Amino acid sequence: MTTPPGPFGSTRLWMRDHPLATDAVLAFGAFVAMVVGSYADPHGPHGPTFGTRDPEPMSLLLMLLGAAALVLRRGRPRTVLAVTCALSLLELTTGDPRAPVVMCTVIALFTVAARTDRPTTWRVGLLTMAGLTGVAMLAGPLPWYAQENLGIFAWTGMAAAAGDAVRSRRAFVDAIRERAERAERTREEEARRRVAEERLRIARDLHDVVAHHIALVNVQAGVAAHVMDKRPDQAKEALAHVRDASRSALNELRATVGLLRQSGDPEAPTEPAPGLAVLDALVDTFRNAGLPVEVFVQLGPEAVGPAPGALPAAVDLAAYRVIQEALTNVRKHAGPEARAEVSVVRIGPSVEVTVLDDGGSPDASAPEPSDPGGGHGLLGMRERTGALGGSCFAGPRFGGGYRVHAVLPL
């Protein structure tokens, strides 16, 4: 709930919403001040005295025209300045006693200075100061050294300086406001980017977990249904694999969803993310599902595990997920007699993960690289490797089968 503005705030809002009415009030106030000032004699015996002289009708007309021109000062500031300067010059050369018509020029010069750049302000200001003061000194009824002539020079100079100061402050405030708005937009964009990246990462994890385990459950359930009547012992073994795969899927889903919990939630998981340290357990699930898999890992003596030379956690997880997704695709798309090979080799500053299959029976087909049915699995592998600055290729092998090759920089 916003606090209602005070009386000054309400007045400023009204003035901002009604600029023409504001300028009309200002013009009326300037006209009243000029008329009152025209009755004062600055050369009285004891200083300025009021009511000792009367303005001429011509001076009253010039003051009225100058005040009327100020109503349009915001829309046409330079035109208003030119008009008020002309009226002031006419009064300076003909008025006797002289009326303060130049007050209109002071206000118009302030408006021009507040609405233009600094070089223009000083050019116009110096021209106005020199022109009015020179005419007042040389062509006016008063001596050139009269204080009224010096007052014209001082008032026009202060008007130009004040207008330039107002313009500078307005530009400074606008710059601060723009910088704050830009910083706010940057923070919002960064927050949205982080949320999108986190959602994408969680989606990849969920896809890897669900695709892998559900594929194994589907295969083992089919085996159990096929041998239930003739070989109940083999059916029980297949159902035991179904139970293990479903339990593993639930555990990984719970760990992934637990990332969305609050940091203080006692139910949040504390076990580490899967990696190459549990690669054997992953491969065993595929072997139990009937897919022969050979594994070759060469990462150095301290490349896997919590040792000082271990792989970075992100690289370790990405390698595990690439192997998991590739073997899942082999089990789903390759033939029933397919065999797979997995190799994880550290070559210089990177780890190369390769998963090969021979395609199985001749009637089996693997998805082409351009096949849109490649699904989210291949896309997820490319996104994982790309996020680490690596690359991933997936495509058919010459002679049959499929090959997945990922390079993960360390």
Coordinates of N, CA, C and O in Angstrom, one line a residue, residues 127-218:
L127 N 24.6 36.3 -25.5 CA 24.0 37.2 -26.5 C 22.8 38.0 -25.8 O 22.7 39.2 -26.1
T128 N 22.0 37.3 -25.0 CA 20.9 38.1 -24.4 C 21.5 39.1 -23.4 O 21.0 40.2 -23.3
M129 N 22.4 38.7 -22.5 CA 23.0 39.6 -21.5 C 23.7 40.8 -22.2 O 23.4 41.9 -21.8
A130 N 24.5 40.5 -23.2 CA 25.2 41.6 -23.9 C 24.2 42.5 -24.6 O 24.3 43.8 -24.6
G131 N 23.2 41.9 -25.3 CA 22.3 42.8 -26.1 C 21.4 43.7 -25.2 O 21.4 44.9 -25.4
L132 N 20.8 43.1 -24.1 CA 20.0 43.9 -23.3 C 20.8 45.0 -22.5 O 20.4 46.1 -22.4
T133 N 21.9 44.5 -21.9 CA 22.7 45.5 -21.2 C 23.3 46.6 -22.1 O 23.3 47.8 -21.7
G134 N 23.8 46.2 -23.3 CA 24.3 47.2 -24.2 C 23.3 48.3 -24.6 O 23.5 49.5 -24.6
V135 N 22.1 47.8 -24.9 CA 21.0 48.7 -25.3 C 20.6 49.6 -24.2 O 20.4 50.8 -24.3
A136 N 20.5 49.0 -23.0 CA 20.1 49.8 -21.8 C 21.1 50.9 -21.5 O 20.8 52.0 -21.1
M137 N 22.4 50.6 -21.7 CA 23.5 51.5 -21.4 C 23.6 52.6 -22.4 O 23.8 53.8 -22.1
L138 N 23.4 52.3 -23.7 CA 23.7 53.2 -24.8 C 22.5 53.9 -25.3 O 22.6 55.1 -25.7
A139 N 21.3 53.3 -25.3 CA 20.1 53.9 -25.9 C 19.0 54.2 -24.8 O 18.0 54.8 -25.2
G140 N 19.2 53.9 -23.6 CA 18.2 54.2 -22.6 C 18.3 55.6 -22.0 O 19.3 56.3 -22.2
P141 N 17.2 56.0 -21.3 CA 17.2 57.3 -20.7 C 18.1 57.5 -19.5 O 18.4 58.6 -19.1
L142 N 18.6 56.4 -19.0 CA 19.4 56.5 -17.8 C 20.9 56.5 -18.1 O 21.3 56.1 -19.2
P143 N 21.8 57.0 -17.3 CA 23.2 57.0 -17.5 C 23.7 55.5 -17.7 O 23.1 54.6 -17.1
W144 N 24.8 55.3 -18.4 CA 25.2 54.0 -18.7 C 25.7 53.2 -17.4 O 25.6 52.0 -17.3
Y145 N 26.1 54.0 -16.4 CA 26.5 53.3 -15.1 C 25.4 53.2 -14.1 O 25.7 52.8 -13.0
A146 N 24.2 53.4 -14.5 CA 23.0 53.3 -13.5 C 22.9 51.8 -13.0 O 23.2 50.8 -13.8
Q147 N 22.5 51.7 -11.8 CA 22.4 50.3 -11.2 C 21.4 49.5 -11.9 O 21.5 48.2 -11.9
E148 N 20.3 50.1 -12.5 CA 19.3 49.3 -13.2 C 20.0 48.6 -14.4 O 19.6 47.4 -14.7
N149 N 20.9 49.2 -15.1 CA 21.6 48.6 -16.2 C 22.5 47.4 -15.8 O 22.5 46.3 -16.4
L150 N 23.2 47.6 -14.7 CA 24.0 46.5 -14.1 C 23.1 45.4 -13.6 O 23.4 44.2 -13.6
G151 N 21.9 45.8 -13.1 CA 21.0 44.7 -12.6 C 20.5 43.9 -13.7 O 20.3 42.6 -13.5
I152 N 20.3 44.4 -14.9 CA 19.9 43.6 -16.1 C 20.9 42.6 -16.4 O 20.6 41.4 -16.6
F153 N 22.2 43.0 -16.4 CA 23.3 42.0 -16.6 C 23.3 40.9 -15.6 O 23.5 39.7 -15.9
A154 N 23.2 41.3 -14.3 CA 23.2 40.3 -13.2 C 22.1 39.3 -13.3 O 22.2 38.1 -13.2
W155 N 20.8 39.8 -13.5 CA 19.7 39.0 -13.5 C 19.7 38.0 -14.7 O 19.3 36.8 -14.5
T156 N 20.0 38.4 -15.9 CA 20.1 37.5 -17.0 C 21.2 36.5 -16.8 O 21.0 35.3 -17.2
G157 N 22.3 36.9 -16.3 CA 23.4 35.9 -16.0 C 23.0 34.9 -15.0 O 23.2 33.7 -15.2
M158 N 22.3 35.3 -14.0 CA 21.8 34.3 -13.0 C 20.8 33.4 -13.5 O 20.7 32.2 -13.2
A159 N 19.9 33.9 -14.4 CA 18.9 33.1 -15.0 C 19.5 32.0 -15.9 O 19.1 30.8 -15.8
A160 N 20.5 32.3 -16.7 CA 21.2 31.3 -17.5 C 21.9 30.3 -16.6 O 21.8 29.1 -16.9
A161 N 22.6 30.7 -15.6 CA 23.3 29.8 -14.7 C 22.3 28.9 -14.0 O 22.6 27.7 -13.8
A162 N 21.2 29.4 -13.5 CA 20.2 28.6 -12.7 C 19.6 27.6 -13.7 O 19.4 26.4 -13.3
G163 N 19.3 28.0 -14.9 CA 18.7 27.0 -15.8 C 19.6 25.9 -16.2 O 19.2 24.7 -16.3
D164 N 20.9 26.2 -16.4 CA 21.9 25.2 -16.7 C 22.0 24.2 -15.5 O 22.2 23.0 -15.7
A165 N 22.0 24.8 -14.2 CA 22.1 23.9 -13.1 C 20.9 23.0 -13.0 O 21.0 21.8 -12.6
V166 N 19.7 23.5 -13.3 CA 18.5 22.6 -13.2 C 18.6 21.5 -14.3 O 18.2 20.4 -14.0
R167 N 19.0 21.9 -15.5 CA 19.2 20.9 -16.5 C 20.2 19.8 -16.1 O 20.0 18.6 -16.4
S168 N 21.3 20.2 -15.6 CA 22.3 19.3 -15.1 C 21.8 18.3 -14.1 O 22.1 17.1 -14.1
R169 N 21.1 18.9 -13.1 CA 20.6 18.0 -12.0 C 19.5 17.1 -12.6 O 19.5 15.9 -12.2
R170 N 18.7 17.5 -13.5 CA 17.7 16.6 -14.1 C 18.3 15.5 -14.9 O 17.9 14.4 -14.8
A171 N 19.4 15.9 -15.6 CA 20.1 14.8 -16.4 C 20.8 13.8 -15.5 O 20.8 12.6 -15.7
F172 N 21.4 14.3 -14.3 CA 22.0 13.4 -13.4 C 21.0 12.5 -12.7 O 21.2 11.3 -12.6
V173 N 19.8 13.0 -12.4 CA 18.8 12.1 -11.8 C 18.3 11.1 -12.8 O 18.1 9.9 -12.4
D174 N 18.1 11.5 -14.0 CA 17.6 10.6 -15.1 C 18.7 9.5 -15.3 O 18.3 8.3 -15.5
A175 N 20.0 9.9 -15.3 CA 21.0 8.9 -15.5 C 21.0 7.9 -14.3 O 21.1 6.6 -14.5
I176 N 20.8 8.3 -13.1 CA 20.8 7.4 -11.9 C 19.6 6.5 -12.0 O 19.7 5.3 -11.8
R177 N 18.4 7.1 -12.4 CA 17.2 6.3 -12.5 C 17.4 5.2 -13.6 O 17.0 4.0 -13.5
E178 N 18.0 5.6 -14.8 CA 18.1 4.7 -15.9 C 19.1 3.6 -15.5 O 18.9 2.4 -15.8
R179 N 20.2 3.9 -14.7 CA 21.1 2.9 -14.3 C 20.5 1.9 -13.3 O 20.7 0.7 -13.4
A180 N 19.7 2.4 -12.4 CA 19.0 1.6 -11.5 C 18.0 0.6 -12.2 O 17.9 -0.6 -11.9
E181 N 17.3 1.2 -13.2 CA 16.3 0.3 -13.9 C 17.1 -0.7 -14.7 O 16.6 -1.9 -14.8
R182 N 18.2 -0.3 -15.3 CA 19.0 -1.3 -16.1 C 19.5 -2.4 -15.2 O 19.6 -3.6 -15.6
A183 N 20.0 -2.0 -14.0 CA 20.5 -3.0 -13.1 C 19.4 -3.9 -12.6 O 19.6 -5.2 -12.5
E184 N 18.2 -3.4 -12.4 CA 17.0 -4.2 -12.0 C 16.7 -5.2 -13.1 O 16.4 -6.4 -12.9
R185 N 16.7 -4.7 -14.4 CA 16.4 -5.6 -15.5 C 17.5 -6.7 -15.6 O 17.1 -7.9 -15.9
T186 N 18.7 -6.3 -15.4 CA 19.8 -7.3 -15.5 C 19.6 -8.4 -14.4 O 19.8 -9.6 -14.7
R187 N 19.3 -8.0 -13.2 CA 19.1 -8.9 -12.1 C 17.9 -9.9 -12.5 O 18.0 -11.1 -12.2
E188 N 16.8 -9.3 -13.0 CA 15.7 -10.1 -13.4 C 16.0 -11.1 -14.5 O 15.6 -12.3 -14.4
E189 N 16.8 -10.6 -15.5 CA 17.2 -11.5 -16.6 C 18.1 -12.6 -16.1 O 18.0 -13.8 -16.5
E190 N 19.0 -12.3 -15.2 CA 19.9 -13.3 -14.6 C 19.2 -14.3 -13.8 O 19.5 -15.5 -13.9
A191 N 18.2 -13.8 -13.0 CA 17.4 -14.8 -12.2 C 16.6 -15.7 -13.1 O 16.5 -16.9 -12.9
R192 N 16.0 -15.2 -14.2 CA 15.2 -16.0 -15.1 C 16.2 -17.0 -15.8 O 15.8 -18.2 -16.1
R193 N 17.4 -16.6 -16.2 CA 18.3 -17.5 -16.8 C 18.7 -18.6 -15.9 O 18.8 -19.8 -16.3
R194 N 19.0 -18.3 -14.6 CA 19.4 -19.3 -13.7 C 18.2 -20.3 -13.5 O 18.4 -21.5 -13.3
V195 N 17.0 -19.8 -13.4 CA 15.8 -20.7 -13.2 C 15.7 -21.6 -14.4 O 15.4 -22.8 -14.3
A196 N 15.9 -21.0 -15.6 CA 15.7 -21.9 -16.8 C 16.8 -22.9 -16.9 O 16.5 -24.1 -17.2
E197 N 18.0 -22.6 -16.5 CA 19.1 -23.6 -16.5 C 18.9 -24.7 -15.4 O 19.1 -25.9 -15.7
E198 N 18.3 -24.3 -14.3 CA 18.1 -25.3 -13.3 C 16.9 -26.2 -13.7 O 17.0 -27.4 -13.5
R199 N 15.9 -25.6 -14.3 CA 14.8 -26.5 -14.8 C 15.3 -27.4 -15.9 O 14.9 -28.6 -15.9
L200 N 16.2 -26.9 -16.8 CA 16.7 -27.8 -17.8 C 17.5 -28.9 -17.2 O 17.5 -30.1 -17.6
R201 N 18.3 -28.6 -16.2 CA 19.2 -29.6 -15.6 C 18.3 -30.7 -14.9 O 18.6 -31.9 -15.0
I202 N 17.3 -30.2 -14.1 CA 16.4 -31.2 -13.5 C 15.7 -32.1 -14.5 O 15.5 -33.3 -14.3
A203 N 15.3 -31.4 -15.6 CA 14.6 -32.2 -16.6 C 15.5 -33.3 -17.2 O 15.0 -34.4 -17.5
R204 N 16.7 -32.9 -17.4 CA 17.7 -33.9 -18.0 C 17.8 -35.1 -17.0 O 17.9 -36.2 -17.4
D205 N 18.0 -34.7 -15.7 CA 18.2 -35.8 -14.7 C 17.0 -36.7 -14.6 O 17.1 -37.9 -14.6
L206 N 15.8 -36.1 -14.6 CA 14.6 -36.9 -14.6 C 14.4 -37.8 -15.8 O 14.0 -39.0 -15.7
H207 N 14.8 -37.2 -17.0 CA 14.7 -38.0 -18.2 C 15.7 -39.2 -18.1 O 15.3 -40.4 -18.5
D208 N 16.9 -39.0 -17.7 CA 17.9 -40.0 -17.6 C 17.4 -41.1 -16.7 O 17.5 -42.3 -17.0
V209 N 16.9 -40.7 -15.5 CA 16.5 -41.7 -14.5 C 15.3 -42.5 -15.0 O 15.3 -43.7 -15.0
V210 N 14.3 -41.8 -15.5 CA 13.1 -42.5 -15.9 C 13.3 -43.4 -17.1 O 12.9 -44.5 -17.1
A211 N 14.0 -42.8 -18.1 CA 14.2 -43.6 -19.3 C 15.0 -44.9 -19.0 O 14.7 -46.0 -19.6
H212 N 16.0 -44.8 -18.3 CA 16.9 -45.9 -18.0 C 16.1 -47.0 -17.2 O 16.0 -48.2 -17.7
H213 N 15.6 -46.7 -16.1 CA 14.9 -47.7 -15.2 C 13.6 -48.2 -15.8 O 13.4 -49.4 -15.7
I214 N 12.8 -47.4 -16.4 CA 11.6 -47.8 -17.0 C 11.9 -48.8 -18.2 O 11.1 -49.8 -18.4
A215 N 12.9 -48.5 -19.0 CA 13.3 -49.4 -20.0 C 13.6 -50.8 -19.5 O 13.2 -51.8 -20.0
L216 N 14.4 -50.8 -18.4 CA 14.8 -52.1 -17.8 C 13.5 -52.8 -17.2 O 13.4 -54.0 -17.4
V217 N 12.7 -52.0 -16.6 CA 11.5 -52.6 -16.0 C 10.6 -53.2 -17.1 O 10.1 -54.3 -17.0
N218 N 10.5 -52.6 -18.2 CA 9.7 -53.0 -19.3 C 10.3 -54.4 -19.9 O 9.5 -55.3 -20.2

